[in-house]
Amino acid sequence: MSRGWPLWEVFVRSRRGLSHTHVGSLHAPDAEMALRNARDVYTRRQEGVSLWVVPSAEIVASDPGEREAFFDPADDKVYRHPTFYDVPEGVEHL
Amino acid sequence: MITPPGSSTPPLPFSSDYVLGLADDALVSAQRMSWWISRAPELEEDLALANIGLDQLGQARTLLTYAGALEGAGRTEDDLAYLRDDREFRNVWLVERPQTDFGVTIARLLVFATYQAELYAALAASSDATLAGVAGKAVKEVAYHLDHARLWTLRLGDGTEVSHERMQAALDAEWPYVDELFTPVEGALVDPASLRDAVLGRVAAVVREATLEVPDVAPTVGGGRRGLHTEHLGHLLAEMQHLHRSHPGATW
């Protein structure tokens, strides 16, 4: 039966103000059930205030074989890091 | 939270037996639901049914504790859950029979969760602070149980030819036991008969939406509220009570 149920990726927002974070995947027959299943599988211990489910087949991923071309050129560009700014005290999520 | 009624307080408008009936419905249903753990068709459904069973168990624990306090004989929730024989249980027949068919499990949950939704809504607005408190928390839990049962009823009823047939057969199998939920009992805080129209109306709406038919079958005699049960309850209790009776006071 599992073979007939598509895979869904689950994203949980743990509290207001934070982004949804990928937490894992699950099987479900359709979107409505996927959302319910996500509630049961991933938010049993008060982990979230909001849920997203996305069909895994709809995710477009970068190719691991092209990793170097994709990511290495950023290696020597330290000026892109915001390390030259002072972070104000008390700001948790900048 | 729970205070046993002292001699100075006026007599309560309901009996400890009534509370025991509410508790036993939830306890026995939870035990049946736990059968699905490791057996559900999918891991996701396994967790969903286990969650529902745990919600029901939580309701049962508070209600059993309260029933024990009202009785005034010093019996705890464990005494009541593990040391009573089947004739002392007050649950309806609907929840005590085996539910090894997924369709039957869903059909029963649809009826039972709708009944509990109406019951707890009424209790939450009742005059008793403890029952109102338990019910107020349980209302949200039961809304989710009902949602789960409704979604599966729609998918199985309006699914394939086979799933439609099996879901209808499951409804037919459970229907004779529905009526007992509404049998008047002595010392009730919320008259079970007063819930009948609302519960049956809501269940029928889901059944029709799922392209299924409301069964037209005669109700069974029932008798659970008076301690009369089917042969299945004894087997259920043997499994549920075995550990506690073999090792009194065992904890982990």
Short mmCIF file of C-alpha atoms in Angstrom, two decimals, chain A residues 1-2 5 26-27 30 32-33 36-37 39-41 44, chain B residues 41-44 47-48 51 54 144 147 150-152 155:
data_model
loop_
_atom_site.label_atom_id
_atom_site.label_comp_id
_atom_site.label_asym_id
_atom_site.label_seq_id
_atom_site.Cartn_x
_atom_site.Cartn_y
_atom_site.Cartn_z
CA MET A 1 0.00 0.00 0.00
CA SER A 2 2.92 2.36 0.75
CA TRP A 5 1.09 6.68 -1.42
CA LEU A 26 6.06 11.11 5.19
CA HIS A 27 3.65 9.13 3.03
CA ASP A 30 -3.35 13.35 -0.66
CA GLU A 32 -5.31 16.97 3.24
CA MET A 33 -4.18 13.69 4.82
CA ARG A 36 -2.93 15.54 9.31
CA ASN A 37 -0.17 12.95 9.20
CA ARG A 39 0.61 16.90 12.69
CA ASP A 40 0.72 13.39 14.18
CA VAL A 41 4.27 12.49 13.17
CA ARG A 44 3.38 15.53 18.89
CA PRO B 41 -1.49 0.00 7.26
CA GLU B 42 1.04 2.86 7.41
CA LEU B 43 3.43 4.27 10.01
CA GLU B 44 1.58 7.60 9.76
CA LEU B 47 0.79 7.18 15.03
CA ALA B 48 -2.58 8.81 14.38
CA ASN B 51 -2.50 9.47 19.46
CA LEU B 54 -3.75 8.20 24.20
CA TYR B 144 -9.44 16.00 15.89
CA ASP B 147 -11.86 14.98 11.72
CA ARG B 150 -14.54 11.88 8.73
CA LEU B 151 -11.64 12.16 6.28
CA TRP B 152 -11.20 8.38 6.18
CA ARG B 155 -12.01 8.47 1.21
#
